C-alpha atoms as an extended CHARMM CRD file, in Angstrom:
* protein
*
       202  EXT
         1         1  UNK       CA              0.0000000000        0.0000000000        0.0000000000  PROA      1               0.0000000000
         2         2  UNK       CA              1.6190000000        3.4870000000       -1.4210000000  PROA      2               0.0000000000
         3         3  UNK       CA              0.3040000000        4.5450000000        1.6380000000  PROA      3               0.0000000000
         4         4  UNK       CA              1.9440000000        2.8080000000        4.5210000000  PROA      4               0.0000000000
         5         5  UNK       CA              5.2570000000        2.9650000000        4.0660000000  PROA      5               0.0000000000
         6         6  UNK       CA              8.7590000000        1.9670000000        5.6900000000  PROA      6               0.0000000000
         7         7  UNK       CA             12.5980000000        1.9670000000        5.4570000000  PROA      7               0.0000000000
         8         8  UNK       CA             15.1380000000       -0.6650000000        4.2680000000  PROA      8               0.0000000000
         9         9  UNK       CA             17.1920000000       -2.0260000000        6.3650000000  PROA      9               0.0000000000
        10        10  UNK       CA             20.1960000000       -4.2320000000        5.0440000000  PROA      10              0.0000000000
        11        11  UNK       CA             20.7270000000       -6.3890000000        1.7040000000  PROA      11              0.0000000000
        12        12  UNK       CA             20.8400000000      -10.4460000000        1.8570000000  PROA      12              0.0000000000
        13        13  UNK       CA             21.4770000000      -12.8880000000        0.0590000000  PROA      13              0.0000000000
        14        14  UNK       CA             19.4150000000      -16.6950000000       -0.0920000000  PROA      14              0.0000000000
        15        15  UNK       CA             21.7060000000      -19.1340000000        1.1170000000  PROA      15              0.0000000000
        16        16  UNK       CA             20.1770000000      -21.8150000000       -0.8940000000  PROA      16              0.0000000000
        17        17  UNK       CA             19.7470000000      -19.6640000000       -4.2050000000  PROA      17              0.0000000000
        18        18  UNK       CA             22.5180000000      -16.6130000000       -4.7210000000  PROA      18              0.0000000000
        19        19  UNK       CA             20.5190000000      -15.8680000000       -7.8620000000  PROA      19              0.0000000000
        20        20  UNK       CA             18.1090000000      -14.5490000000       -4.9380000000  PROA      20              0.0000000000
        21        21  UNK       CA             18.7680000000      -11.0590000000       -3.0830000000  PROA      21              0.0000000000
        22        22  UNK       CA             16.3300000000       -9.1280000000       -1.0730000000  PROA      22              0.0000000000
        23        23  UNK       CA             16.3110000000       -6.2160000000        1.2690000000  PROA      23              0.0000000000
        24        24  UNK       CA             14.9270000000       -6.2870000000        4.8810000000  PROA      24              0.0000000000
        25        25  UNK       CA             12.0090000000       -4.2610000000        6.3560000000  PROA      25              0.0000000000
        26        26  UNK       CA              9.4270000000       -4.6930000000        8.9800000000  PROA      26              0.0000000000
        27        27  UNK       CA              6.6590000000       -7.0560000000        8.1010000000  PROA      27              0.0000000000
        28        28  UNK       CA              3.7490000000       -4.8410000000        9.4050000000  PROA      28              0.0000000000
        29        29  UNK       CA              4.3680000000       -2.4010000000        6.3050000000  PROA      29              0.0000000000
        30        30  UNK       CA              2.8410000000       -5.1920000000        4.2600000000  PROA      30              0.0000000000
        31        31  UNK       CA              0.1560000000       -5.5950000000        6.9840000000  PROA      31              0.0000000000
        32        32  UNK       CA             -0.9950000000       -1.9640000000        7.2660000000  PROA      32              0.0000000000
        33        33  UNK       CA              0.3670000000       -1.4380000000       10.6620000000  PROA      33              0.0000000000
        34        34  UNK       CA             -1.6000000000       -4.9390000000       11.1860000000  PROA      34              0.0000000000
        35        35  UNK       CA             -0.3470000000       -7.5980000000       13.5060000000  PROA      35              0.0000000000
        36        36  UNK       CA             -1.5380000000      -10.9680000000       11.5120000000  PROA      36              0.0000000000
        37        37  UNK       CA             -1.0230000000      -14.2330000000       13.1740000000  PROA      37              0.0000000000
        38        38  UNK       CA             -1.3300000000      -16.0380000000       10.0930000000  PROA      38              0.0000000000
        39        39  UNK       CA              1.7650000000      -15.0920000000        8.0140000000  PROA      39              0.0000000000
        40        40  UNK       CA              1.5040000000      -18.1380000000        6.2340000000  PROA      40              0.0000000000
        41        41  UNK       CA             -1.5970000000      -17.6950000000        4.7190000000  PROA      41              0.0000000000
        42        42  UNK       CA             -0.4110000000      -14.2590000000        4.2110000000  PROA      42              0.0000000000
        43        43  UNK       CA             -0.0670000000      -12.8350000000        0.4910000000  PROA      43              0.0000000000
        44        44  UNK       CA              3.8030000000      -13.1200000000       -0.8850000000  PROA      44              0.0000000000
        45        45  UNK       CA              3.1630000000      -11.4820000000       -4.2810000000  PROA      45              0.0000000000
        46        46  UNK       CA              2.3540000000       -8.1360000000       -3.1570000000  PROA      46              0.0000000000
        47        47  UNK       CA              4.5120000000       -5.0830000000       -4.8270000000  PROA      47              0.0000000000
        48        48  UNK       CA              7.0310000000       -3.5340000000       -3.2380000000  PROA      48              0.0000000000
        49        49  UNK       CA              7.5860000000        0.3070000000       -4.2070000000  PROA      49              0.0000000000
        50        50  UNK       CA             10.6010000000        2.7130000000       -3.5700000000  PROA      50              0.0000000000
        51        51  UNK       CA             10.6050000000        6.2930000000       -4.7780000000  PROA      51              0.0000000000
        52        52  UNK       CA              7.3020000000        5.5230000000       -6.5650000000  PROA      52              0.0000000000
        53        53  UNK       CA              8.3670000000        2.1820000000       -8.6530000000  PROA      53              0.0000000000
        54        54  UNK       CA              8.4440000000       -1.4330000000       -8.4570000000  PROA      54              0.0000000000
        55        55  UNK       CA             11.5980000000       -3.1870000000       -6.5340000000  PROA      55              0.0000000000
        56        56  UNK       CA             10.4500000000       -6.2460000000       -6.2520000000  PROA      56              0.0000000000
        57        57  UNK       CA              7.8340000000       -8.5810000000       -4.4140000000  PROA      57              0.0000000000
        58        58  UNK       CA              7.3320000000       -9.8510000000       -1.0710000000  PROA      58              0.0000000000
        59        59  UNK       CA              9.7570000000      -13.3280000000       -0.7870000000  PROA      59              0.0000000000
        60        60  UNK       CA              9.3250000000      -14.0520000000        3.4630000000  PROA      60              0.0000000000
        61        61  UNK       CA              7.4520000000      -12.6480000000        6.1710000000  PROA      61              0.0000000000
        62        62  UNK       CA              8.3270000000      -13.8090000000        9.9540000000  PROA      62              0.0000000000
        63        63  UNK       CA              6.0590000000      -11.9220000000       12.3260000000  PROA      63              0.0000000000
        64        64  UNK       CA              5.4950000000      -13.3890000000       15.6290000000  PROA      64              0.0000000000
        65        65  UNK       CA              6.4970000000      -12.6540000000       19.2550000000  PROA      65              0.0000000000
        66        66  UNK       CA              9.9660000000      -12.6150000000       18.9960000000  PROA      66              0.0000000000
        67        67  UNK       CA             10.0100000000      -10.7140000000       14.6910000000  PROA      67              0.0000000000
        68        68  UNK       CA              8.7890000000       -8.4280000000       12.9200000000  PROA      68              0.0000000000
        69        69  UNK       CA             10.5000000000       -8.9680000000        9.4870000000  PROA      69              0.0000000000
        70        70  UNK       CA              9.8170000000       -8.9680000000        5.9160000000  PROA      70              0.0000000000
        71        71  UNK       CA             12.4330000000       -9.3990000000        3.2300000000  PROA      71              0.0000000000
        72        72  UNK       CA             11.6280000000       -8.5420000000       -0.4560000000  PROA      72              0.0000000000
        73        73  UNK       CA             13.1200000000       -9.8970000000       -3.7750000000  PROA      73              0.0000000000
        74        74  UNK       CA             14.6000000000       -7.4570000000       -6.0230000000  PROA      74              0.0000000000
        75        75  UNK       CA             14.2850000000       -7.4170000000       -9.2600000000  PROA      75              0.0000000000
        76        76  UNK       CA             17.2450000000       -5.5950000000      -10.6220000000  PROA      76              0.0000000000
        77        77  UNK       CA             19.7820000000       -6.5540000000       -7.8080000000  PROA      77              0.0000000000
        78        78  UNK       CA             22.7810000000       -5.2930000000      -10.2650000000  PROA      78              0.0000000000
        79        79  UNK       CA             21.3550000000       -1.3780000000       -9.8620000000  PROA      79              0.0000000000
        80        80  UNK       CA             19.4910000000       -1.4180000000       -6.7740000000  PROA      80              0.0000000000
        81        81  UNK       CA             22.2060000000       -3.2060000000       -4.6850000000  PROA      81              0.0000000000
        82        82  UNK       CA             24.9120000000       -0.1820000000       -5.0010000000  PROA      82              0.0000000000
        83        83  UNK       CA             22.3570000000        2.5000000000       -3.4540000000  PROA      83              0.0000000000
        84        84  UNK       CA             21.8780000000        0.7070000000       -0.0360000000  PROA      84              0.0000000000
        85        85  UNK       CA             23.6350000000        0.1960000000        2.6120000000  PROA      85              0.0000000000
        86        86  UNK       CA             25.7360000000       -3.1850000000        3.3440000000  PROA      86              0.0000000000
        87        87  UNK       CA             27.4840000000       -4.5330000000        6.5320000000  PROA      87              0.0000000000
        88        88  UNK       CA             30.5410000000       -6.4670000000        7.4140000000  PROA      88              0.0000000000
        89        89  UNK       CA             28.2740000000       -8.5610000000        9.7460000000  PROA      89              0.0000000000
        90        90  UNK       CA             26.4080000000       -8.7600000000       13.1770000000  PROA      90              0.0000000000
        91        91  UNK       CA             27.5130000000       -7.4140000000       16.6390000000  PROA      91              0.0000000000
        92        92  UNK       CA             25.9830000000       -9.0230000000       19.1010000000  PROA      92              0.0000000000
        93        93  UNK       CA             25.2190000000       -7.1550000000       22.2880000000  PROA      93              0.0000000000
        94        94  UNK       CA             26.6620000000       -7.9830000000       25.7350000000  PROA      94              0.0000000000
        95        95  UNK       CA             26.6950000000       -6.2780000000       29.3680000000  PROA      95              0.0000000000
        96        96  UNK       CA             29.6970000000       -4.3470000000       28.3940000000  PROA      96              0.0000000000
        97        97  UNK       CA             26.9770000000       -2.3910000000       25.6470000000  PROA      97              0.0000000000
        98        98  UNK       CA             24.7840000000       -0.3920000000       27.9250000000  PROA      98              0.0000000000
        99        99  UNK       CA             24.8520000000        3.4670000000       26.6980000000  PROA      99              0.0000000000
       100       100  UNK       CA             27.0320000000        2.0880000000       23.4440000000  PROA      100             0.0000000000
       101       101  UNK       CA             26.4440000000        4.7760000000       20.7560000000  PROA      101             0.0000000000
       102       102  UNK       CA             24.6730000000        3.4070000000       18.0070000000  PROA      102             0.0000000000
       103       103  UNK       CA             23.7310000000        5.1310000000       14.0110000000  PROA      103             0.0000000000
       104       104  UNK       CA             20.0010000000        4.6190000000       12.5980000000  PROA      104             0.0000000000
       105       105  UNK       CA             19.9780000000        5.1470000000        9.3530000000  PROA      105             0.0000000000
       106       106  UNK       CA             16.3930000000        5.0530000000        7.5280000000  PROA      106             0.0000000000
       107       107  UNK       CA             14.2810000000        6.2180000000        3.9760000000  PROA      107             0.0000000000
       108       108  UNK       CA             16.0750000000        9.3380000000        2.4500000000  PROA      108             0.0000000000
       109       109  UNK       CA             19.2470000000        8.4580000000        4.0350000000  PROA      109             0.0000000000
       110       110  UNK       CA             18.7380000000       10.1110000000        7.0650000000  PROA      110             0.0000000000
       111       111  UNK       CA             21.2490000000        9.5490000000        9.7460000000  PROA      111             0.0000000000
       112       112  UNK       CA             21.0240000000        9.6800000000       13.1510000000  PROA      112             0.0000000000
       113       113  UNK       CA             22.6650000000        9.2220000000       16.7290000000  PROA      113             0.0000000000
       114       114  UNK       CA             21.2590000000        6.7640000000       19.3820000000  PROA      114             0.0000000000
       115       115  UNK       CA             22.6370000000        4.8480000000       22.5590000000  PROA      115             0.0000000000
       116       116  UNK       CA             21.7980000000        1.2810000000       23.5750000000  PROA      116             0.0000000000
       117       117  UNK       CA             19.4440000000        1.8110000000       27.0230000000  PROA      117             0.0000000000
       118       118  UNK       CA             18.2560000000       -1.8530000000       27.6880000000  PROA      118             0.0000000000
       119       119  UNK       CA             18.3180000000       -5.3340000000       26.3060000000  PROA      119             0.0000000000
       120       120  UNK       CA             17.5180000000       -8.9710000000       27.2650000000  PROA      120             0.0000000000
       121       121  UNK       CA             14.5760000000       -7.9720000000       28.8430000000  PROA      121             0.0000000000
       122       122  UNK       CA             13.2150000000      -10.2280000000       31.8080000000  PROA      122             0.0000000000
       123       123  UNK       CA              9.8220000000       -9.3630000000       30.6950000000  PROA      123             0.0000000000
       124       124  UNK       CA              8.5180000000       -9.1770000000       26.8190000000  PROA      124             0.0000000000
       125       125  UNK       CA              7.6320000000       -5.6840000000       25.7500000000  PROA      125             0.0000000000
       126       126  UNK       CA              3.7800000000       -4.5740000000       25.2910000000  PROA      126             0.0000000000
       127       127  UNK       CA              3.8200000000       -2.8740000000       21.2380000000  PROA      127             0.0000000000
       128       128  UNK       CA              0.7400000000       -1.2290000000       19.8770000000  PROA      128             0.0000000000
       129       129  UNK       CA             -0.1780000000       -2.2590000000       16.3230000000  PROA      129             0.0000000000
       130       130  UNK       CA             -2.8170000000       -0.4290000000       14.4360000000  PROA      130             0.0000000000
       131       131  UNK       CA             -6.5030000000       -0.9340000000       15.6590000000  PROA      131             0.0000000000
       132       132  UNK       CA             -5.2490000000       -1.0190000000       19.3940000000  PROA      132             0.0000000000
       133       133  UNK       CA             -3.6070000000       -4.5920000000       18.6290000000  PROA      133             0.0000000000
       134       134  UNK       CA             -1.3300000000       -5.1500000000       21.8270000000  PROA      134             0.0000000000
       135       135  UNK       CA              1.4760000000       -7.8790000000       21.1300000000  PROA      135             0.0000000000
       136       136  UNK       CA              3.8510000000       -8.5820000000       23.9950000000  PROA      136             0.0000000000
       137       137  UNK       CA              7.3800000000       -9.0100000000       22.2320000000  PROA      137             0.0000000000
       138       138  UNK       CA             10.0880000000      -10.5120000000       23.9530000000  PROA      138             0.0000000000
       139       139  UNK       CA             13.0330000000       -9.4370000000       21.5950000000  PROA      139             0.0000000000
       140       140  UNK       CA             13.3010000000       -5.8140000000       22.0160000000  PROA      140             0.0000000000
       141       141  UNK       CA             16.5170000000       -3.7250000000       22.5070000000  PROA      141             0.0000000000
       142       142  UNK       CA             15.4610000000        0.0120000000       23.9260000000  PROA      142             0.0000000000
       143       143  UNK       CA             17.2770000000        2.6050000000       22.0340000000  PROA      143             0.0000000000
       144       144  UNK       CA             17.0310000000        6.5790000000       22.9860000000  PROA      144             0.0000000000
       145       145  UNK       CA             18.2980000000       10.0270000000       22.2850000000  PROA      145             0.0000000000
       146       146  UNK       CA             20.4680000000        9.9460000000       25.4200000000  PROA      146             0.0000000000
       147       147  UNK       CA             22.3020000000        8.1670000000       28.0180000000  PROA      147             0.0000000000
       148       148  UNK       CA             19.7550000000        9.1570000000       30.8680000000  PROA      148             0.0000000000
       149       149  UNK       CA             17.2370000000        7.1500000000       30.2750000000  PROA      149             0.0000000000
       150       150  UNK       CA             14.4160000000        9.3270000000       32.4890000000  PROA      150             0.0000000000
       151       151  UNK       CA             15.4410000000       12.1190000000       29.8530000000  PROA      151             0.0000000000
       152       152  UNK       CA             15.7310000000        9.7910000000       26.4420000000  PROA      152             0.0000000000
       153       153  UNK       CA             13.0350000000       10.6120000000       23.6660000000  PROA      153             0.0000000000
       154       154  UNK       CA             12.4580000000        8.2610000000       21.0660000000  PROA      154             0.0000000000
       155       155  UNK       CA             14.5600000000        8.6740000000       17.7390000000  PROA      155             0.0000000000
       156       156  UNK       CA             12.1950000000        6.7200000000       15.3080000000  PROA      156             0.0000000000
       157       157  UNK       CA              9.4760000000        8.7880000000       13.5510000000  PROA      157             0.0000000000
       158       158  UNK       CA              6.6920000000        7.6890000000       11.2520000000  PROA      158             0.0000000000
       159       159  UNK       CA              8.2340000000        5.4500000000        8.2060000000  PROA      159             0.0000000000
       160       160  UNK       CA             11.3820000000        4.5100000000        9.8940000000  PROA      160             0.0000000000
       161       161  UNK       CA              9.8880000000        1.2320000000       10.4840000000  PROA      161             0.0000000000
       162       162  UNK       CA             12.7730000000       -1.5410000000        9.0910000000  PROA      162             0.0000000000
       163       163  UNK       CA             15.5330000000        1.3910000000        9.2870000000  PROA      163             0.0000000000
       164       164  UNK       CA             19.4930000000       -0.1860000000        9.9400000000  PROA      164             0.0000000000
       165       165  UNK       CA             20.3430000000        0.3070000000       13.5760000000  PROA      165             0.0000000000
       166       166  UNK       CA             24.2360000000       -0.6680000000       13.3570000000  PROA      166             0.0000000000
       167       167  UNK       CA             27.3650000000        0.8530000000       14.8920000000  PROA      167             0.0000000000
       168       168  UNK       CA             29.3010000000        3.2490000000       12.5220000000  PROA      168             0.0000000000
       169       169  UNK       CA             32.9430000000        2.1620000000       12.9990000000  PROA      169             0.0000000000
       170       170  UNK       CA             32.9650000000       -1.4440000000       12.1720000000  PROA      170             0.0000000000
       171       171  UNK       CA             30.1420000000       -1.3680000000       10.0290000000  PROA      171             0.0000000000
       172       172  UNK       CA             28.5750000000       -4.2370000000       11.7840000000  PROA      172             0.0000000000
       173       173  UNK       CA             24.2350000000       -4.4170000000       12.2210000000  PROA      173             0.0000000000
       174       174  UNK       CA             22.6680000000       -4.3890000000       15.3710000000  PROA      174             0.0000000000
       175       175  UNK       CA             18.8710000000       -4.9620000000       14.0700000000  PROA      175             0.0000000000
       176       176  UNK       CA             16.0380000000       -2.9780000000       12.4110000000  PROA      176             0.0000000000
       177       177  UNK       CA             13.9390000000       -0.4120000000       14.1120000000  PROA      177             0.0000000000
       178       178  UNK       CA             10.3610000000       -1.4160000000       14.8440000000  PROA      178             0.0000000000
       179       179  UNK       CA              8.6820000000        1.3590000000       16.3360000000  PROA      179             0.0000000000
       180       180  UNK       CA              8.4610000000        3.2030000000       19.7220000000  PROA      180             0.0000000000
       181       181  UNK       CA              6.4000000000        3.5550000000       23.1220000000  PROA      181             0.0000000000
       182       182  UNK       CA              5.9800000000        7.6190000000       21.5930000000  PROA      182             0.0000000000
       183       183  UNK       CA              7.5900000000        9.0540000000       24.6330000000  PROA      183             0.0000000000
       184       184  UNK       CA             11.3580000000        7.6540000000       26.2200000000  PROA      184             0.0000000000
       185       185  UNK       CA             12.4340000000        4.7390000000       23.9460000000  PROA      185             0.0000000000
       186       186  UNK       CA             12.5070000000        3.4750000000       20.0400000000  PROA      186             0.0000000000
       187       187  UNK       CA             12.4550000000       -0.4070000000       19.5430000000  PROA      187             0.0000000000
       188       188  UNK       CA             15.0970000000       -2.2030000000       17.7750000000  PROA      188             0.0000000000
       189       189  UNK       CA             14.7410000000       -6.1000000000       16.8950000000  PROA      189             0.0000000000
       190       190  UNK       CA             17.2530000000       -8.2310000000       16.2550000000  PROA      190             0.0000000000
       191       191  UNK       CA             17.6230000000      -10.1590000000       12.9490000000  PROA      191             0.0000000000
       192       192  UNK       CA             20.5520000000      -12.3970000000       13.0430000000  PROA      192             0.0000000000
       193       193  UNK       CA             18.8510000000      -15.3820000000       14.3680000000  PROA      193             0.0000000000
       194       194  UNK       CA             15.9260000000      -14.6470000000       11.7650000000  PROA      194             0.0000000000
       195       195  UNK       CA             17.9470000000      -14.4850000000        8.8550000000  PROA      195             0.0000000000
       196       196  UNK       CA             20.8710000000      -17.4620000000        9.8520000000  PROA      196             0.0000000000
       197       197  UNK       CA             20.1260000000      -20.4240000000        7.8770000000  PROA      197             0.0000000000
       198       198  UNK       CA             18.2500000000      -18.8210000000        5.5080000000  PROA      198             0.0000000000
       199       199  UNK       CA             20.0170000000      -15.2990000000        3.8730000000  PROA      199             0.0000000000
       200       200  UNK       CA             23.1890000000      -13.6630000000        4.8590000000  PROA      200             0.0000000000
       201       201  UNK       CA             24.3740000000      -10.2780000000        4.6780000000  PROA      201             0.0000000000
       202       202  UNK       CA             25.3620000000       -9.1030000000        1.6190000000  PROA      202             0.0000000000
């Protein structure tokens, strides 16, 4: 839908078919905000449209308790590829990463600053989808505007859903951005697990 949209997030590859190479998003763009339970039985031909043309089509959806992902197949890789952003790989996030600076980067290539405020939560998250749709998420890596969290704002806005959340000097991705509670904290999910198996960075 022209109308909902979203950001890109990294380039991959199908492990099982290199002929294959997507981009990654959030999977409620191609819900309408929607959380649907049934992803299988979910449409994977719809169109999806950057800058007002056709990239590709929907190729996997995971959306579930611990995702929120969508990856769609391009259709001219060998031009598309060199306008997004790639990674050397995955950081993983440990103790030593609380207040760890962090770049989003979403649609327009707008960059910004953020810091690392809470992960492995003991308890999953409550998210608001569209029509008051409450999903409990247990996945989710708080991200603010500053180190204190009482003081943090959120540093997603409308359409960043799917946006790169990665650190700057190695180049490595942390997750995609997923949304916020509107007042301290943006949400950031992690992929790797998502994707391993399946696609890898490209």
């Amino acid at each position: 839908n022209p109308d909902y949209v979203g950001s890109i997030g990294c380039l991959v590859q199908d492990l099982h078919n290199s002929n294959i190479k997507g981009v990654v998003t959030s999977g409620h763009i191609f819900t309408n905000g929607k959380f649907e339970e049934h992803v299988e039985d979910f449409d994977l031909n719809q169109d999806a449209i950057s800058n007002g043309a056709k990239i590709g089509s929907l190729y996997f959806m995971e959306l579930n308790e611990n995702q929120d992902l969508a990856i769609v197949r391009l259709e001219d890789d060998s031009s598309l590829i060199k306008a997004y952003q790639s990674f050397s790989g995955f950081y993983d996030l440990s103790y030593r990463d609380y207040f760890l600076e962090v770049t989003v980067l979403s649609q327009n290539n707008k960059s910004r600053s953020a810091y690392i405020l809470d992960f492995n939560l003991s308890n999953p998250l409550q998210v608001k989808y569209e029509f008051n749709t409450n999903i409990f998420m247990r996945n989710i890596i708080l991200i603010g505007s500053t180190k204190d969290r009482e003081n943090s704002k959120p540093v997603s806005e409308g359409s960043d859903s799917g946006s790169c959340v990665y650190l700057s000097d190695t180049n490595q991705l942390i997750g995609i951005l997923l949304g916020s509670d509107k007042e301290n904290f943006s949400f950031v999910l992690p992929i790797k697990n998502t994707l391993k198996n399946k696609f890898k960075l490209i």
